[in-house]
CSV table of C-alpha atoms in Angstrom, one decimal:
chain,number,residue,atom,x,y,z
A,1,MET,CA,0.2,0.1,-0.3
A,2,ILE,CA,1.1,3.5,-0.5
A,3,LYS,CA,0.4,5.9,2.0
A,4,LEU,CA,1.5,9.8,1.6
A,5,GLU,CA,1.3,12.0,4.7
A,6,HIS,CA,1.6,15.9,5.0
A,7,ILE,CA,3.3,16.2,1.6
A,8,ASP,CA,4.4,20.0,0.7
A,9,LYS,CA,6.0,20.9,-2.3
A,10,THR,CA,7.3,24.4,-3.3
A,11,TYR,CA,8.7,25.9,-6.6
A,12,ALA,CA,10.2,29.2,-6.9
A,13,ASP,CA,7.1,31.0,-6.3
A,14,HIS,CA,4.3,28.4,-6.8
A,15,HIS,CA,3.1,25.9,-3.8
A,16,ALA,CA,2.5,22.7,-6.0
A,17,LEU,CA,1.3,21.0,-3.1
A,18,LYS,CA,0.0,21.6,0.2
A,19,ASP,CA,0.0,19.4,2.9
A,20,VAL,CA,-1.5,16.6,0.8
A,21,SER,CA,-2.3,13.3,2.6
A,22,LEU,CA,-3.7,10.5,0.6
A,23,THR,CA,-3.7,6.7,0.8
A,24,PHE,CA,-3.6,4.3,-2.6
A,25,PRO,CA,-4.9,0.9,-1.9
A,26,GLU,CA,-3.5,-2.3,-3.7
A,27,HIS,CA,-5.4,-3.8,-6.7
A,28,GLU,CA,-7.2,-0.7,-7.1
A,29,THR,CA,-6.9,2.2,-9.9
A,30,THR,CA,-7.0,5.3,-8.5
A,31,VAL,CA,-7.5,8.4,-11.0
A,32,ILE,CA,-6.1,11.7,-10.0
A,33,ILE,CA,-7.9,14.5,-12.0
A,34,GLY,CA,-8.2,18.1,-11.6
A,35,PRO,CA,-6.8,21.3,-13.7
A,36,SER,CA,-3.5,21.6,-14.9
A,37,GLY,CA,-0.9,22.9,-12.7
A,38,SER,CA,-3.0,21.6,-9.9
A,39,GLY,CA,0.1,19.2,-8.8
A,40,LYS,CA,-1.2,15.9,-9.7
A,41,SER,CA,1.9,15.1,-11.9
A,42,THR,CA,4.2,16.0,-9.2
A,43,LEU,CA,2.6,14.0,-6.6
A,44,LEU,CA,2.8,11.1,-9.0
A,45,ARG,CA,6.5,12.0,-9.5
A,46,ALA,CA,7.2,12.2,-5.9
A,47,ILE,CA,6.0,8.2,-5.6
A,48,ASN,CA,8.5,7.3,-7.8
A,49,LEU,CA,11.0,10.1,-6.3
A,50,LEU,CA,11.5,11.9,-9.6
A,51,GLU,CA,10.3,15.0,-7.5
A,52,LYS,CA,11.4,15.7,-4.0
A,53,PRO,CA,8.8,17.5,-1.7
A,54,GLU,CA,10.4,19.5,1.1
A,55,MET,CA,8.2,18.1,3.7
A,56,GLY,CA,6.1,14.9,4.3
A,57,GLN,CA,6.4,11.0,4.4
A,58,LEU,CA,5.9,8.3,2.0
A,59,HIS,CA,5.3,5.0,3.4
A,60,PHE,CA,5.4,2.2,0.4
A,61,ASP,CA,4.8,-1.1,2.3
A,62,ASP,CA,7.2,-1.5,4.7
A,63,LEU,CA,9.7,1.4,3.5
A,64,THR,CA,9.5,5.1,4.6
A,65,VAL,CA,10.8,8.0,2.8
A,66,ASP,CA,10.6,11.2,4.9
A,67,PHE,CA,11.4,13.8,2.6
A,68,SER,CA,12.6,16.6,5.0
A,69,HIS,CA,16.0,14.2,5.1
A,70,PRO,CA,18.5,13.2,2.3
A,71,ILE,CA,17.3,10.0,0.7
A,72,THR,CA,19.7,7.3,0.6
A,73,ASN,CA,20.5,5.6,-2.5
A,74,LYS,CA,19.5,2.4,-0.8
A,75,LEU,CA,16.3,3.4,-0.5
A,76,ARG,CA,15.5,5.1,-3.5
A,77,PHE,CA,16.2,2.4,-5.4
A,78,ALA,CA,14.0,0.1,-3.2
A,79,ILE,CA,11.3,2.3,-3.7
A,80,ARG,CA,11.6,2.6,-7.4
A,81,ARG,CA,12.0,-1.4,-7.8
A,82,LYS,CA,8.2,-1.2,-6.3
A,83,SER,CA,6.7,1.0,-9.2
A,84,GLY,CA,7.0,1.4,-12.6
A,85,MET,CA,6.2,4.7,-14.6
A,86,VAL,CA,4.7,5.7,-17.7
A,87,PHE,CA,5.0,8.8,-19.0
A,88,GLN,CA,3.0,11.6,-21.2
A,89,ASN,CA,5.8,11.2,-24.0
A,90,TRP,CA,6.4,7.5,-23.5
A,91,ASN,CA,10.0,8.1,-23.1
A,92,LEU,CA,11.1,4.9,-24.8
A,93,PHE,CA,15.0,4.5,-25.1
A,94,PRO,CA,15.1,5.6,-29.2
A,95,HIS,CA,18.5,3.6,-29.6
A,96,LEU,CA,17.1,0.4,-28.5
A,97,THR,CA,14.7,-2.1,-30.5
A,98,VAL,CA,11.5,-2.5,-28.7
A,99,LEU,CA,12.3,-5.7,-27.7
A,100,GLU,CA,15.6,-4.4,-26.1
A,101,ASN,CA,13.5,-1.8,-24.5
A,102,ILE,CA,11.4,-4.0,-22.6
A,103,THR,CA,14.0,-6.2,-21.6
A,104,GLU,CA,16.7,-3.8,-20.6
A,105,GLY,CA,15.2,-3.5,-17.0
A,106,PRO,CA,14.6,-7.1,-16.3
A,107,ARG,CA,18.1,-7.8,-17.7
A,108,VAL,CA,20.1,-5.0,-15.9
A,109,VAL,CA,18.6,-4.4,-12.5
A,110,LEU,CA,16.9,-7.7,-11.8
A,111,LYS,CA,19.5,-9.7,-13.6
A,112,GLN,CA,17.3,-12.0,-15.6
A,113,SER,CA,18.5,-14.1,-18.2
A,114,LYS,CA,18.3,-13.1,-21.9
A,115,ALA,CA,16.0,-16.0,-22.6
A,116,VAL,CA,13.6,-15.4,-19.8
A,117,ALA,CA,13.5,-11.5,-20.4
A,118,ASN,CA,12.7,-12.2,-24.0
A,119,GLN,CA,10.0,-14.7,-23.3
A,120,ARG,CA,8.6,-12.5,-20.8
A,121,ALA,CA,8.7,-9.2,-23.3
A,122,ALA,CA,7.1,-11.7,-26.0
A,123,GLU,CA,4.2,-12.3,-23.5
A,124,LEU,CA,3.7,-8.6,-22.8
A,125,LEU,CA,3.9,-7.4,-26.4
A,126,ALA,CA,1.0,-10.3,-27.3
A,127,LEU,CA,-0.9,-8.8,-24.5
A,128,VAL,CA,-1.5,-5.0,-25.8
A,129,GLY,CA,-1.5,-6.4,-29.1
A,130,LEU,CA,1.6,-5.8,-30.8
A,131,PRO,CA,3.0,-9.4,-31.1
A,132,ASP,CA,5.4,-8.6,-34.3
A,133,THR,CA,6.8,-5.3,-33.4
A,134,GLY,CA,9.6,-6.7,-31.2
A,135,GLN,CA,12.7,-5.9,-33.5
A,136,ARG,CA,11.9,-2.7,-34.8
A,137,TYR,CA,12.7,0.8,-33.6
A,138,PRO,CA,10.4,2.7,-31.3
A,139,ASN,CA,10.6,5.6,-34.0
A,140,GLN,CA,9.0,3.3,-36.6
A,141,LEU,CA,5.8,2.9,-34.5
A,142,SER,CA,3.0,5.2,-34.0
A,143,GLY,CA,2.5,7.2,-30.5
A,144,GLY,CA,-0.3,4.8,-29.4
A,145,GLN,CA,1.9,1.7,-30.4
A,146,GLN,CA,4.7,3.5,-28.5
A,147,GLN,CA,3.0,4.0,-25.5
A,148,ARG,CA,1.4,0.6,-25.2
A,149,ILE,CA,5.3,-0.6,-25.5
A,150,SER,CA,6.2,1.7,-22.6
A,151,ILE,CA,3.5,0.1,-20.6
A,152,CYS,CA,5.4,-3.4,-21.4
A,153,ARG,CA,8.5,-1.7,-20.5
A,154,ALA,CA,7.2,-0.9,-16.9
A,155,LEU,CA,5.2,-4.3,-16.3
A,156,ALA,CA,8.1,-6.3,-17.2
A,157,MET,CA,9.9,-5.2,-14.2
A,158,ASN,CA,6.8,-6.8,-12.1
A,159,PRO,CA,6.1,-3.3,-10.2
A,160,GLU,CA,3.5,-3.3,-7.4
A,161,TYR,CA,2.0,-0.4,-8.7
A,162,LEU,CA,1.7,1.2,-12.3
A,163,LEU,CA,2.2,4.9,-12.3
A,164,LEU,CA,0.5,6.8,-15.3
A,165,ASP,CA,1.2,10.6,-16.2
A,166,GLU,CA,-1.2,11.9,-18.6
A,167,PRO,CA,-0.6,8.3,-20.8
A,168,THR,CA,-3.0,9.7,-23.7
A,169,SER,CA,-2.4,13.2,-23.7
A,170,ALA,CA,-0.2,13.4,-26.6
A,171,LEU,CA,-2.4,10.9,-28.6
A,172,ASP,CA,-5.4,11.3,-31.3
A,173,PRO,CA,-8.6,9.7,-30.3
A,174,GLU,CA,-8.2,6.6,-31.9
A,175,LEU,CA,-4.7,5.9,-30.5
A,176,GLU,CA,-5.8,7.0,-27.0
A,177,ALA,CA,-8.6,4.1,-27.2
A,178,GLN,CA,-5.9,1.5,-27.8
A,179,VAL,CA,-3.7,2.4,-24.9
A,180,LEU,CA,-6.9,2.7,-22.8
A,181,ARG,CA,-8.0,-0.7,-23.6
A,182,VAL,CA,-4.8,-2.0,-22.2
A,183,LEU,CA,-5.1,0.1,-19.2
A,184,LYS,CA,-8.9,-1.4,-19.0
A,185,ASP,CA,-7.9,-4.8,-18.9
A,186,LEU,CA,-4.9,-4.4,-16.3
A,187,ALA,CA,-7.6,-2.6,-13.7
A,188,GLN,CA,-9.8,-5.8,-14.6
A,189,ASN,CA,-6.9,-7.7,-13.5
A,190,LYS,CA,-6.4,-5.9,-10.4
A,191,GLN,CA,-3.1,-4.5,-10.9
A,192,SER,CA,-2.6,-1.5,-8.8
A,193,MET,CA,-2.6,1.6,-10.9
A,194,ILE,CA,-2.6,5.4,-10.3
A,195,VAL,CA,-3.3,7.2,-13.2
A,196,VAL,CA,-3.3,10.9,-13.7
A,197,THR,CA,-5.5,11.9,-17.1
A,198,HIS,CA,-7.8,14.1,-18.2
A,199,ASN,CA,-10.0,11.5,-19.9
A,200,MET,CA,-13.4,11.7,-18.1
A,201,GLU,CA,-14.9,8.8,-19.6
A,202,PHE,CA,-11.9,6.6,-18.8
A,203,ALA,CA,-11.9,7.8,-15.4
A,204,GLU,CA,-15.8,6.9,-14.7
A,205,LEU,CA,-15.1,3.6,-16.4
A,206,VAL,CA,-11.9,2.4,-14.9
A,207,ALA,CA,-11.5,4.0,-11.5
A,208,ASP,CA,-12.3,2.6,-8.1
A,209,ARG,CA,-11.3,5.9,-6.4
A,210,ILE,CA,-11.0,9.3,-7.7
A,211,VAL,CA,-8.6,11.9,-6.3
A,212,PHE,CA,-9.5,15.5,-7.5
A,213,PHE,CA,-7.0,17.8,-7.2
A,214,GLU,CA,-7.3,21.7,-7.2
A,215,ALA,CA,-4.6,24.2,-6.5
A,216,GLY,CA,-2.3,21.7,-4.7
A,217,GLU,CA,-4.9,20.2,-2.5
A,218,ALA,CA,-7.0,16.8,-2.8
A,219,ILE,CA,-10.4,18.3,-2.6
A,220,TYR,CA,-12.2,15.1,-3.3
A,221,ASP,CA,-10.7,11.6,-2.1
A,222,GLY,CA,-13.3,8.7,-2.4
A,223,PRO,CA,-15.1,6.3,-4.6
A,224,SER,CA,-15.5,6.8,-8.3
A,225,LYS,CA,-19.3,6.3,-8.1
A,226,ALA,CA,-19.8,9.0,-5.4
A,227,PHE,CA,-17.5,11.6,-7.4
A,228,PHE,CA,-19.8,11.1,-10.7
A,229,GLU,CA,-23.2,10.4,-9.3
A,230,HIS,CA,-23.2,12.8,-6.3
A,231,PRO,CA,-20.6,15.6,-7.1
A,232,THR,CA,-19.9,18.1,-4.7
A,233,ALA,CA,-20.4,22.0,-5.9
A,234,ARG,CA,-16.8,22.5,-7.1
A,235,VAL,CA,-16.6,19.1,-8.8
A,236,GLN,CA,-20.0,19.5,-10.9
A,237,GLU,CA,-18.4,22.9,-11.8
A,238,PHE,CA,-15.2,21.1,-12.9
A,239,LEU,CA,-17.5,18.4,-14.9
A,240,ASN,CA,-19.4,20.9,-16.6
A,241,ALA,CA,-16.6,23.0,-17.6
A,242,ILE,CA,-15.1,20.4,-19.3
A,243,SER,CA,-18.1,19.0,-20.7
A,244,LEU,CA,-19.8,20.3,-24.3
A,245,LYS,CA,-23.1,18.9,-23.1
B,1,MET,CA,62.0,15.8,-58.6
B,2,LEU,CA,60.4,12.4,-59.0
B,3,GLN,CA,63.4,11.1,-57.6
B,4,THR,CA,63.6,13.2,-54.5
B,5,ILE,CA,60.0,12.4,-53.7
B,6,THR,CA,60.5,8.7,-54.0
B,7,SER,CA,63.5,9.1,-51.9
B,8,SER,CA,62.0,10.7,-49.5
B,9,LEU,CA,58.7,9.2,-49.0
B,10,PRO,CA,59.7,5.9,-47.1
B,11,GLU,CA,61.5,8.2,-44.7
B,12,LEU,CA,58.7,10.6,-44.3
B,13,PHE,CA,56.0,7.5,-44.0
B,14,LYS,CA,58.1,5.3,-41.3
B,15,ALA,CA,58.3,8.7,-39.3
B,16,GLY,CA,54.4,9.2,-39.8
B,17,PHE,CA,53.8,5.6,-38.9
B,18,MET,CA,56.4,5.4,-36.0
B,19,TYR,CA,55.6,8.7,-34.3
B,20,THR,CA,52.9,10.5,-35.9
B,21,ILE,CA,50.0,8.3,-35.7
B,22,PRO,CA,51.3,6.7,-32.3
B,23,LEU,CA,51.2,10.2,-31.1
B,24,ALA,CA,47.6,11.1,-32.1
B,25,LEU,CA,45.9,7.4,-31.3
B,26,ILE,CA,47.3,7.3,-28.3
B,27,SER,CA,46.8,10.9,-27.0
B,28,PHE,CA,43.4,10.6,-28.4
B,29,ALA,CA,42.6,7.6,-26.4
B,30,ILE,CA,43.5,8.8,-23.1
B,31,GLY,CA,42.2,12.3,-23.7
B,32,LEU,CA,38.7,10.8,-24.5
B,33,LEU,CA,39.2,8.7,-21.5
B,34,LEU,CA,39.8,11.6,-19.6
B,35,ALA,CA,37.4,13.9,-21.8
B,36,ILE,CA,34.7,11.1,-20.5
B,37,VAL,CA,35.5,11.1,-16.8
B,38,THR,CA,35.7,15.0,-16.7
B,39,ALA,CA,32.4,15.6,-18.4
B,40,VAL,CA,30.5,13.2,-16.2
B,41,ILE,CA,32.4,14.6,-12.9
B,42,LYS,CA,30.9,18.1,-14.1
B,43,LEU,CA,27.6,17.0,-15.1
B,44,ILE,CA,26.7,14.5,-12.2
B,45,PRO,CA,24.8,17.0,-9.5
B,46,LYS,CA,26.5,17.0,-6.0
B,47,PRO,CA,25.0,14.7,-3.4
B,48,GLU,CA,22.7,15.7,-0.9
B,49,GLN,CA,24.9,14.4,2.4
B,50,PRO,CA,27.2,17.3,3.5
B,51,ALA,CA,30.8,15.2,3.6
B,52,ALA,CA,29.7,13.5,-0.1
B,53,LYS,CA,28.6,17.3,-1.2
B,54,LEU,CA,32.0,18.8,-0.3
B,55,GLY,CA,34.1,16.3,-1.5
B,56,TRP,CA,32.0,16.0,-4.9
B,57,GLY,CA,32.5,19.9,-5.1
B,58,ILE,CA,36.0,19.8,-4.8
B,59,LEU,CA,36.6,17.0,-7.4
B,60,GLN,CA,34.4,19.2,-9.7
B,61,ALA,CA,36.3,22.5,-8.8
B,62,ILE,CA,39.4,20.8,-9.7
B,63,PHE,CA,38.4,19.1,-13.4
B,64,GLY,CA,36.9,22.8,-14.0
B,65,PHE,CA,40.3,24.3,-13.2
B,66,TYR,CA,41.9,21.9,-15.6
B,67,VAL,CA,39.7,22.3,-18.3
B,68,TRP,CA,40.1,26.1,-17.8
B,69,LEU,CA,43.7,26.0,-17.8
B,70,PHE,CA,44.3,23.6,-21.0
B,71,ARG,CA,41.9,25.7,-23.1
B,72,SER,CA,43.3,29.0,-22.2
B,73,THR,CA,47.0,28.4,-22.8
B,74,PRO,CA,48.7,27.6,-26.3
B,75,LEU,CA,49.6,23.8,-26.8
B,76,LEU,CA,52.7,24.8,-27.7
B,77,VAL,CA,53.3,26.6,-24.9
B,78,GLN,CA,52.0,23.6,-23.0
B,79,LEU,CA,54.6,21.2,-24.6
B,80,PHE,CA,57.6,23.5,-23.8
B,81,ILE,CA,56.3,24.0,-19.8
B,82,ILE,CA,56.1,19.7,-19.5
B,83,PHE,CA,59.1,19.3,-21.6
B,84,PHE,CA,61.8,21.8,-20.7
B,85,GLY,CA,59.9,23.7,-17.9
B,86,LEU,CA,59.3,20.6,-15.8
B,87,PRO,CA,62.8,19.5,-15.3
B,88,ASN,CA,63.7,22.6,-13.3
B,89,LEU,CA,61.0,21.1,-10.8
B,90,GLY,CA,62.9,17.6,-11.1
B,91,ILE,CA,60.1,16.2,-13.0
B,92,GLN,CA,61.8,14.8,-16.2
B,93,PHE,CA,59.9,13.0,-18.8
B,94,PRO,CA,61.3,11.6,-22.0
B,95,ALA,CA,60.0,13.8,-25.2
B,96,PHE,CA,57.7,10.9,-26.4
B,97,LEU,CA,55.9,10.6,-23.1
B,98,ALA,CA,55.8,14.4,-22.5
B,99,ALA,CA,54.1,14.6,-26.0
B,100,ILE,CA,52.1,12.2,-25.2
B,101,ILE,CA,50.9,13.8,-21.8
B,102,THR,CA,50.7,17.0,-23.1
B,103,PHE,CA,48.6,16.0,-26.2
B,104,SER,CA,46.3,14.1,-24.2
B,105,LEU,CA,45.5,16.6,-21.2
B,106,ASN,CA,45.0,19.3,-24.2
B,107,THR,CA,43.1,16.9,-26.1
B,108,GLY,CA,40.8,15.8,-23.0
B,109,ALA,CA,40.1,19.5,-21.8
B,110,TYR,CA,38.7,20.2,-25.4
B,111,ALA,CA,36.8,17.1,-25.7
B,112,SER,CA,35.1,17.1,-22.2
B,113,GLU,CA,33.3,19.9,-23.5
B,114,THR,CA,32.2,18.3,-26.4
B,115,ILE,CA,31.0,15.3,-24.4
B,116,ARG,CA,29.6,17.4,-21.8
B,117,GLY,CA,27.4,18.7,-24.4
B,118,ALA,CA,26.3,15.8,-26.1
B,119,ILE,CA,25.2,14.2,-22.7
B,120,SER,CA,23.5,17.5,-22.0
B,121,SER,CA,21.4,17.0,-25.4
B,122,VAL,CA,20.3,13.5,-24.3
B,123,PRO,CA,16.9,14.7,-22.8
B,124,GLN,CA,16.1,14.3,-19.1
B,125,ASP,CA,13.2,12.2,-20.3
B,126,GLN,CA,15.7,9.7,-20.9
B,127,TRP,CA,17.4,9.6,-17.5
B,128,GLU,CA,14.0,9.3,-15.6
B,129,ALA,CA,12.6,6.5,-17.7
B,130,ALA,CA,16.0,4.7,-16.8
B,131,TYR,CA,15.6,5.6,-13.3
B,132,THR,CA,12.2,4.5,-12.7
B,133,LEU,CA,13.0,1.0,-14.3
B,134,GLY,CA,15.8,1.1,-10.9
B,135,MET,CA,18.6,1.7,-12.8
B,136,LYS,CA,21.8,3.0,-11.3
B,137,THR,CA,23.3,6.1,-12.3
B,138,PRO,CA,26.4,4.7,-14.0
B,139,GLN,CA,24.0,2.0,-15.9
B,140,VAL,CA,21.8,4.8,-17.2
B,141,LEU,CA,25.2,6.8,-18.3
B,142,ALA,CA,26.7,3.5,-19.8
B,143,ARG,CA,23.2,1.8,-21.7
B,144,ILE,CA,21.0,4.6,-22.0
B,145,VAL,CA,22.7,8.3,-22.6
B,146,PHE,CA,26.2,7.7,-23.8
B,147,PRO,CA,25.2,5.4,-26.8
B,148,GLN,CA,22.6,8.5,-27.4
B,149,ALA,CA,25.2,11.1,-26.9
B,150,MET,CA,28.0,9.3,-29.3
B,151,ARG,CA,25.8,9.8,-32.2
B,152,ILE,CA,25.9,13.7,-31.3
B,153,ALA,CA,29.7,14.1,-30.2
B,154,ILE,CA,31.1,11.7,-33.3
B,155,PRO,CA,31.4,15.1,-35.7
B,156,PRO,CA,33.3,17.7,-33.2
B,157,LEU,CA,35.1,14.7,-31.7
B,158,SER,CA,36.5,13.8,-35.4
B,159,ASN,CA,37.4,17.8,-35.5
B,160,SER,CA,39.2,17.1,-32.2
B,161,PHE,CA,41.2,13.9,-33.7
B,162,ILE,CA,42.3,15.3,-37.0
B,163,GLY,CA,43.2,18.4,-35.3
B,164,LEU,CA,45.3,16.2,-33.3
B,165,VAL,CA,47.1,14.4,-36.1
B,166,LYS,CA,48.0,18.0,-37.6
B,167,ASP,CA,48.8,19.2,-34.1
B,168,THR,CA,51.7,16.5,-33.2
B,169,SER,CA,53.9,18.5,-35.8
B,170,LEU,CA,54.6,20.7,-32.9
B,171,ALA,CA,56.3,18.0,-31.5
B,172,SER,CA,58.9,18.6,-33.7
B,173,SER,CA,60.0,21.4,-31.2
B,174,ILE,CA,60.8,19.0,-28.4
B,175,THR,CA,63.2,16.6,-30.4
B,176,ILE,CA,60.7,14.2,-31.3
B,177,LEU,CA,61.4,12.9,-34.9
B,178,GLU,CA,57.9,12.8,-36.2
B,179,MET,CA,56.8,13.5,-39.9
B,180,PHE,CA,57.6,17.1,-40.1
B,181,THR,CA,60.8,17.0,-38.3
B,182,VAL,CA,61.9,14.5,-40.8
B,183,SER,CA,60.8,16.5,-43.7
B,184,GLN,CA,62.8,19.3,-42.1
B,185,GLN,CA,65.8,17.5,-42.0
B,186,ILE,CA,65.6,16.2,-45.5
B,187,THR,CA,65.0,20.1,-46.7
B,188,ALA,CA,68.2,20.9,-44.7
B,189,LYS,CA,70.0,18.1,-47.4
B,190,ASN,CA,68.5,18.9,-50.8
B,191,TYR,CA,67.9,22.6,-50.3
B,192,GLN,CA,63.9,22.2,-51.4
B,193,PRO,CA,61.7,23.3,-49.1
B,194,LEU,CA,58.4,24.1,-51.2
B,195,LEU,CA,58.5,20.1,-52.5
B,196,MET,CA,59.4,18.9,-49.2
B,197,TYR,CA,56.8,20.7,-47.5
B,198,THR,CA,54.1,20.2,-49.9
B,199,ILE,CA,55.0,16.5,-49.6
B,200,VAL,CA,54.2,16.1,-46.3
B,201,ALA,CA,51.5,18.4,-46.3
B,202,ALA,CA,50.0,15.9,-48.6
B,203,ILE,CA,50.8,12.9,-46.3
B,204,TYR,CA,48.7,14.7,-43.3
B,205,ALA,CA,45.8,15.1,-45.9
B,206,ILE,CA,45.8,11.7,-46.4
B,207,PHE,CA,46.0,10.4,-43.0
B,208,CYS,CA,43.1,13.2,-42.3
B,209,SER,CA,40.8,12.1,-45.1
B,210,VAL,CA,40.9,8.4,-44.1
B,211,LEU,CA,40.0,9.6,-40.7
B,212,THR,CA,37.0,11.6,-42.0
B,213,TYR,CA,36.0,8.3,-44.2
B,214,LEU,CA,36.1,6.5,-40.8
B,215,GLN,CA,34.2,9.4,-39.2
B,216,HIS,CA,31.3,8.6,-41.8
B,217,ARG,CA,31.3,5.1,-41.2
B,218,LEU,CA,30.8,5.5,-37.6
B,219,GLU,CA,28.3,8.4,-37.9
B,220,LYS,CA,26.1,5.8,-40.2
B,221,ARG,CA,26.5,3.3,-37.4
B,222,THR,CA,25.5,5.0,-34.5
B,223,SER,CA,22.8,6.7,-36.4
B,224,LYS,CA,21.0,3.2,-37.7
B,225,TYR,CA,18.1,3.8,-35.1
B,226,ILE,CA,17.4,7.3,-36.4
B,227,ALA,CA,14.5,6.9,-39.3
B,228,LYS,CA,15.7,9.7,-41.3
B,229,GLU,CA,18.5,12.4,-40.6
B,230,GLY,CA,17.1,15.6,-39.7
B,231,GLY,CA,17.6,18.9,-41.9
B,232,MET,CA,15.8,20.5,-44.8
B,233,ASN,CA,14.6,18.7,-47.5
């Protein structure tokens, strides 16, 4: 389980996270939504220690990070071993083939043999509907394909949690749907996920829980059903603002 | 004239293969290693822990000073200080070693900036993606960042290497019998400076042309993952 306590982060003149405390239960999909610049991505990146808040604690199972102190490398790698990250622009390694992208982590970090890593990569590629792309380079593939491959890359490390930072914001609707279907399958298989997204249809369909962020604060944190069926006044305002209806 | 050329060529090529090429190759290899170390030390941010932070800061200052020193003084002067100057402090090197040391340090200083720029040009995203897989900094550097940085560094590094091949002629001033020295010696006997220096210039040009060809081969190899070279079309 991931538990954040009193997380506080300030950029030069911007208070990005204000005393945020949240819990992300296992085997559930938590979707974080909210306006741009509200602190969603910063929070997600803090879980992977890509950002360092000034204050607060991160509890990840039996590990604890106290952000007000320097983080040892040992702890940093232990935390990162537990989660996989999917980025908005997928960030595949351009100089490696698709297969090498997926097997790089397992081989270098987990010391898996080439045969074992390749076998697992082939399974994952089949899972996301891209079985024949292993020998190609990322830039020979569409954005939607690359993003699905980056999901494979993260899953190949067998992370407890999959963290996704606006995974479909850079994709057109058709490619977006390809990626979201993969995520929907993962959610149904009880993969623990935290997804930052602007796609409300996806949030409503897949999320077990919703966290609504605004100006660095989580102003809603609860079941997805209640969020959409009985929205608070501010949530209703936000939902109206992003809807064409 | 033909006889002058045919009689001097074996001597010149011999000097080229015995001194010019080894000087350039060894100095460049050492300089490149030094450049990578320097660039990495300058690029890796200071750790958070106070003692490690201080130590790393001092290391960065030392390497920063080294780059400044060798980029701010003429190569010929550096060669003279190391070969003729240091013996005053009781530090004496044979001429060939003094040349290797000078050329390596000089190349290292320039190439470190090339490599620093190339590493910086690899997007931060690549570091983040590798870190989130659990890779450690040396692994990220060696497996993710260097292969991409190399593609960018090859053209300017080739510049440095080709420059170094020609700069080895400065070693003539510290008694090394490299190609240019030999051409001077032959000139002193046959009184044909135009011919002799043109011949030696041509040999330098041949060496550098071979290097340019190898550079293009290497560029192609390291760029095979790029669908199409960028630029105008």
